[in-house]
Amino acid sequence: MATTLLSDVRTTATGRAADVVIEDGTIAAVLAPGAPRPVADEIVDGGGGLLLPTLVDGHCHPDKTTWGEPWLSRQPAQSLADLIDNDVRVQKQLTRSVAERSGSLLERYVAHGARAVRAHVDVAPVHGLDNVRGVAEAAAAIGPALDVEIVAFPQLGILRTPGTAELLREAVGAGATVLGGIDPLGLDGDLDGHLDIVFGLAAELDVDLDIHLHDTGETGRLQVEAVLRRTVEAGWQGRMTLGHAFYYADLTGSALADLAAATAEAGVTLATCALGGPDLALPVPELRAAGVRVVLGSDGIRDAWSPFGNADMIDRTHLLAYQLGAATDDEIEACLDVAAHAGAELLGLPHSGLHVGDPADVMVLDAECAAQAVVDRPLPRLVLRAGRVVAADGHLTPAATASTTTRA
Ligand SMILES: [Zn+2]
């Protein structure tokens, strides 16, 4: 049994620093301050820093990123179709491979305190399965330091882009474990036709679903209601996520309460990316109070769609808190709960609550308390995955990708 002592860390703002004993990747004890230290194979000095769980990006697009490439000046776009056209053109111009670009992003996620990401990866005839294979290669290279869940994502639509449905089926088996969809009505033009395909493939392949839904207004309402109804009919409760789901941002009062209750009842998760732009803020506190699981993601990171994003989930948590107007410690910590725990739950990871029996998927930062960490966004001094130090001061350690790392 490998024992690591993570020494001199604080779990609360006012608490004295204590030592954490980690055995085989799991927190085995949190010692009282000043308690005698057990014999350990390794001692990691926490330096009096704050201990927090590592975070999860529940919605990102690493295959599209220009990370590490020269600056890209974005083209104006009037519609979702314009944005998609720009995206395809830019992806074809990039010189570094999907594996190289997404790999540099995955390394940055680890260095900045993430334990897992759900990656929506483009599947379309123009790309074939190249993007899925590239992200799968990058995920294999980052190894146990970061869990990477790949969603086969029909960015160009399914019905409007013949050949996509067959590629989606092939993508599951080439690295994807979740099936995506996109605006069945607004982009693909056939609500039932699109949903027939994705629900049919999900049942055939026994995979979860995660559908992008940008549409608002009446078009948004029709799609949300259809997805909730069909999720229950298919018995896919707990296995359906709606990404962005901007329609929920339209609602207030009893209309919001009714839809939130129906969403919780259908076991549908919502993934928000705290994106800028008018009227895009989901009513996260109200949704969570109604029992809806809400996860946080980055969406596109420095790609053709947006110059923003940085594979830093502490920063993304800051953006969510800022967007929601969070001010009290409780309100800010609720955003951290979304980034740490709701995302982990969606990806099927064990809860990292800093308690005995929890995985030692943790980071150590220079901050007084969790709320201050979200506001100040420090670079983690240490990032541990399953008890191993995988990053220190922004750099991956050799242990990060060592194949011998024990998974929690
Ligand atoms: Zn997205």
PDB file of N, CA and C in Angstrom, residues 324-362:
ATOM      1  N   LEU A 324     -23.761  35.261 -12.504  1.00  0.00           N
ATOM      2  CA  LEU A 324     -24.940  35.115 -11.649  1.00  0.00           C
ATOM      3  C   LEU A 324     -25.043  36.221 -10.601  1.00  0.00           C
ATOM      4  N   GLY A 325     -24.043  37.097 -10.546  1.00  0.00           N
ATOM      5  CA  GLY A 325     -24.067  38.154  -9.538  1.00  0.00           C
ATOM      6  C   GLY A 325     -23.843  37.623  -8.135  1.00  0.00           C
ATOM      7  N   ALA A 326     -23.098  36.527  -8.007  1.00  0.00           N
ATOM      8  CA  ALA A 326     -22.833  35.956  -6.687  1.00  0.00           C
ATOM      9  C   ALA A 326     -22.032  36.947  -5.854  1.00  0.00           C
ATOM     10  N   ALA A 327     -22.355  37.047  -4.580  1.00  0.00           N
ATOM     11  CA  ALA A 327     -21.639  37.972  -3.690  1.00  0.00           C
ATOM     12  C   ALA A 327     -21.269  37.308  -2.372  1.00  0.00           C
ATOM     13  N   THR A 328     -22.196  36.551  -1.785  1.00  0.00           N
ATOM     14  CA  THR A 328     -21.878  35.922  -0.500  1.00  0.00           C
ATOM     15  C   THR A 328     -20.995  34.696  -0.729  1.00  0.00           C
ATOM     16  N   ASP A 329     -20.306  34.290   0.358  1.00  0.00           N
ATOM     17  CA  ASP A 329     -19.475  33.086   0.252  1.00  0.00           C
ATOM     18  C   ASP A 329     -20.331  31.889  -0.178  1.00  0.00           C
ATOM     19  N   ASP A 330     -21.535  31.793   0.380  1.00  0.00           N
ATOM     20  CA  ASP A 330     -22.400  30.659   0.029  1.00  0.00           C
ATOM     21  C   ASP A 330     -22.720  30.657  -1.466  1.00  0.00           C
ATOM     22  N   GLU A 331     -23.008  31.833  -2.014  1.00  0.00           N
ATOM     23  CA  GLU A 331     -23.347  31.910  -3.449  1.00  0.00           C
ATOM     24  C   GLU A 331     -22.143  31.531  -4.310  1.00  0.00           C
ATOM     25  N   ILE A 332     -20.963  31.963  -3.912  1.00  0.00           N
ATOM     26  CA  ILE A 332     -19.757  31.638  -4.681  1.00  0.00           C
ATOM     27  C   ILE A 332     -19.411  30.161  -4.536  1.00  0.00           C
ATOM     28  N   GLU A 333     -19.552  29.642  -3.311  1.00  0.00           N
ATOM     29  CA  GLU A 333     -19.255  28.221  -3.097  1.00  0.00           C
ATOM     30  C   GLU A 333     -20.238  27.325  -3.845  1.00  0.00           C
ATOM     31  N   ALA A 334     -21.465  27.803  -4.066  1.00  0.00           N
ATOM     32  CA  ALA A 334     -22.425  27.023  -4.844  1.00  0.00           C
ATOM     33  C   ALA A 334     -21.919  26.854  -6.276  1.00  0.00           C
ATOM     34  N   CYS A 335     -21.253  27.876  -6.802  1.00  0.00           N
ATOM     35  CA  CYS A 335     -20.685  27.785  -8.158  1.00  0.00           C
ATOM     36  C   CYS A 335     -19.538  26.771  -8.181  1.00  0.00           C
ATOM     37  N   LEU A 336     -18.770  26.754  -7.104  1.00  0.00           N
ATOM     38  CA  LEU A 336     -17.683  25.778  -7.001  1.00  0.00           C
ATOM     39  C   LEU A 336     -18.246  24.361  -6.898  1.00  0.00           C
ATOM     40  N   ASP A 337     -19.363  24.236  -6.222  1.00  0.00           N
ATOM     41  CA  ASP A 337     -20.034  22.932  -6.111  1.00  0.00           C
ATOM     42  C   ASP A 337     -20.450  22.430  -7.495  1.00  0.00           C
ATOM     43  N   VAL A 338     -20.955  23.349  -8.321  1.00  0.00           N
ATOM     44  CA  VAL A 338     -21.326  22.995  -9.698  1.00  0.00           C
ATOM     45  C   VAL A 338     -20.096  22.466 -10.446  1.00  0.00           C
ATOM     46  N   ALA A 339     -18.978  23.198 -10.340  1.00  0.00           N
ATOM     47  CA  ALA A 339     -17.774  22.841 -11.109  1.00  0.00           C
ATOM     48  C   ALA A 339     -17.093  21.585 -10.574  1.00  0.00           C
ATOM     49  N   ALA A 340     -17.173  21.374  -9.269  1.00  0.00           N
ATOM     50  CA  ALA A 340     -16.460  20.236  -8.686  1.00  0.00           C
ATOM     51  C   ALA A 340     -17.332  18.984  -8.666  1.00  0.00           C
ATOM     52  N   HIS A 341     -18.534  19.107  -8.145  1.00  0.00           N
ATOM     53  CA  HIS A 341     -19.289  17.906  -7.804  1.00  0.00           C
ATOM     54  C   HIS A 341     -20.355  17.518  -8.826  1.00  0.00           C
ATOM     55  N   ALA A 342     -21.077  18.510  -9.373  1.00  0.00           N
ATOM     56  CA  ALA A 342     -22.118  18.156 -10.349  1.00  0.00           C
ATOM     57  C   ALA A 342     -21.467  17.553 -11.590  1.00  0.00           C
ATOM     58  N   GLY A 343     -20.347  18.144 -12.020  1.00  0.00           N
ATOM     59  CA  GLY A 343     -19.653  17.612 -13.193  1.00  0.00           C
ATOM     60  C   GLY A 343     -19.127  16.209 -12.945  1.00  0.00           C
ATOM     61  N   ALA A 344     -18.577  15.984 -11.748  1.00  0.00           N
ATOM     62  CA  ALA A 344     -18.058  14.652 -11.411  1.00  0.00           C
ATOM     63  C   ALA A 344     -19.173  13.627 -11.423  1.00  0.00           C
ATOM     64  N   GLU A 345     -20.312  14.034 -10.897  1.00  0.00           N
ATOM     65  CA  GLU A 345     -21.467  13.127 -10.860  1.00  0.00           C
ATOM     66  C   GLU A 345     -21.895  12.754 -12.272  1.00  0.00           C
ATOM     67  N   LEU A 346     -21.948  13.766 -13.163  1.00  0.00           N
ATOM     68  CA  LEU A 346     -22.351  13.498 -14.547  1.00  0.00           C
ATOM     69  C   LEU A 346     -21.398  12.499 -15.204  1.00  0.00           C
ATOM     70  N   LEU A 347     -20.102  12.653 -14.927  1.00  0.00           N
ATOM     71  CA  LEU A 347     -19.120  11.782 -15.567  1.00  0.00           C
ATOM     72  C   LEU A 347     -18.897  10.468 -14.813  1.00  0.00           C
ATOM     73  N   GLY A 348     -19.675  10.277 -13.752  1.00  0.00           N
ATOM     74  CA  GLY A 348     -19.586   9.015 -13.028  1.00  0.00           C
ATOM     75  C   GLY A 348     -18.345   8.876 -12.175  1.00  0.00           C
ATOM     76  N   LEU A 349     -17.768  10.013 -11.758  1.00  0.00           N
ATOM     77  CA  LEU A 349     -16.579   9.977 -10.909  1.00  0.00           C
ATOM     78  C   LEU A 349     -16.995   9.995  -9.440  1.00  0.00           C
ATOM     79  N   PRO A 350     -16.187   9.389  -8.562  1.00  0.00           N
ATOM     80  CA  PRO A 350     -16.514   9.441  -7.141  1.00  0.00           C
ATOM     81  C   PRO A 350     -16.418  10.867  -6.611  1.00  0.00           C
ATOM     82  N   HIS A 351     -17.257  11.169  -5.629  1.00  0.00           N
ATOM     83  CA  HIS A 351     -17.311  12.486  -5.011  1.00  0.00           C
ATOM     84  C   HIS A 351     -15.983  12.805  -4.326  1.00  0.00           C
ATOM     85  N   SER A 352     -15.410  13.955  -4.653  1.00  0.00           N
ATOM     86  CA  SER A 352     -14.174  14.383  -4.010  1.00  0.00           C
ATOM     87  C   SER A 352     -14.512  15.458  -2.985  1.00  0.00           C
ATOM     88  N   GLY A 353     -14.893  15.020  -1.792  1.00  0.00           N
ATOM     89  CA  GLY A 353     -15.356  15.969  -0.768  1.00  0.00           C
ATOM     90  C   GLY A 353     -14.344  16.226   0.320  1.00  0.00           C
ATOM     91  N   LEU A 354     -13.102  15.788   0.124  1.00  0.00           N
ATOM     92  CA  LEU A 354     -12.010  16.001   1.078  1.00  0.00           C
ATOM     93  C   LEU A 354     -12.235  15.230   2.381  1.00  0.00           C
ATOM     94  N   HIS A 355     -13.063  14.193   2.326  1.00  0.00           N
ATOM     95  CA  HIS A 355     -13.327  13.401   3.517  1.00  0.00           C
ATOM     96  C   HIS A 355     -12.642  12.034   3.416  1.00  0.00           C
ATOM     97  N   VAL A 356     -12.520  11.386   4.546  1.00  0.00           N
ATOM     98  CA  VAL A 356     -11.943  10.044   4.562  1.00  0.00           C
ATOM     99  C   VAL A 356     -12.776   9.126   3.659  1.00  0.00           C
ATOM    100  N   GLY A 357     -12.073   8.407   2.794  1.00  0.00           N
ATOM    101  CA  GLY A 357     -12.749   7.522   1.849  1.00  0.00           C
ATOM    102  C   GLY A 357     -12.930   8.143   0.477  1.00  0.00           C
ATOM    103  N   ASP A 358     -12.748   9.465   0.383  1.00  0.00           N
ATOM    104  CA  ASP A 358     -12.880  10.137  -0.919  1.00  0.00           C
ATOM    105  C   ASP A 358     -11.581  10.007  -1.712  1.00  0.00           C
ATOM    106  N   PRO A 359     -11.663  10.048  -3.038  1.00  0.00           N
ATOM    107  CA  PRO A 359     -10.429  10.027  -3.823  1.00  0.00           C
ATOM    108  C   PRO A 359      -9.599  11.282  -3.548  1.00  0.00           C
ATOM    109  N   ALA A 360      -8.289  11.121  -3.571  1.00  0.00           N
ATOM    110  CA  ALA A 360      -7.405  12.282  -3.364  1.00  0.00           C
ATOM    111  C   ALA A 360      -7.222  13.004  -4.692  1.00  0.00           C
ATOM    112  N   ASP A 361      -8.347  13.461  -5.242  1.00  0.00           N
ATOM    113  CA  ASP A 361      -8.359  14.309  -6.432  1.00  0.00           C
ATOM    114  C   ASP A 361      -8.533  15.732  -5.915  1.00  0.00           C
ATOM    115  N   VAL A 362      -7.421  16.370  -5.634  1.00  0.00           N
ATOM    116  CA  VAL A 362      -7.443  17.636  -4.885  1.00  0.00           C
ATOM    117  C   VAL A 362      -6.384  18.590  -5.437  1.00  0.00           C
TER     118      VAL A 362
END
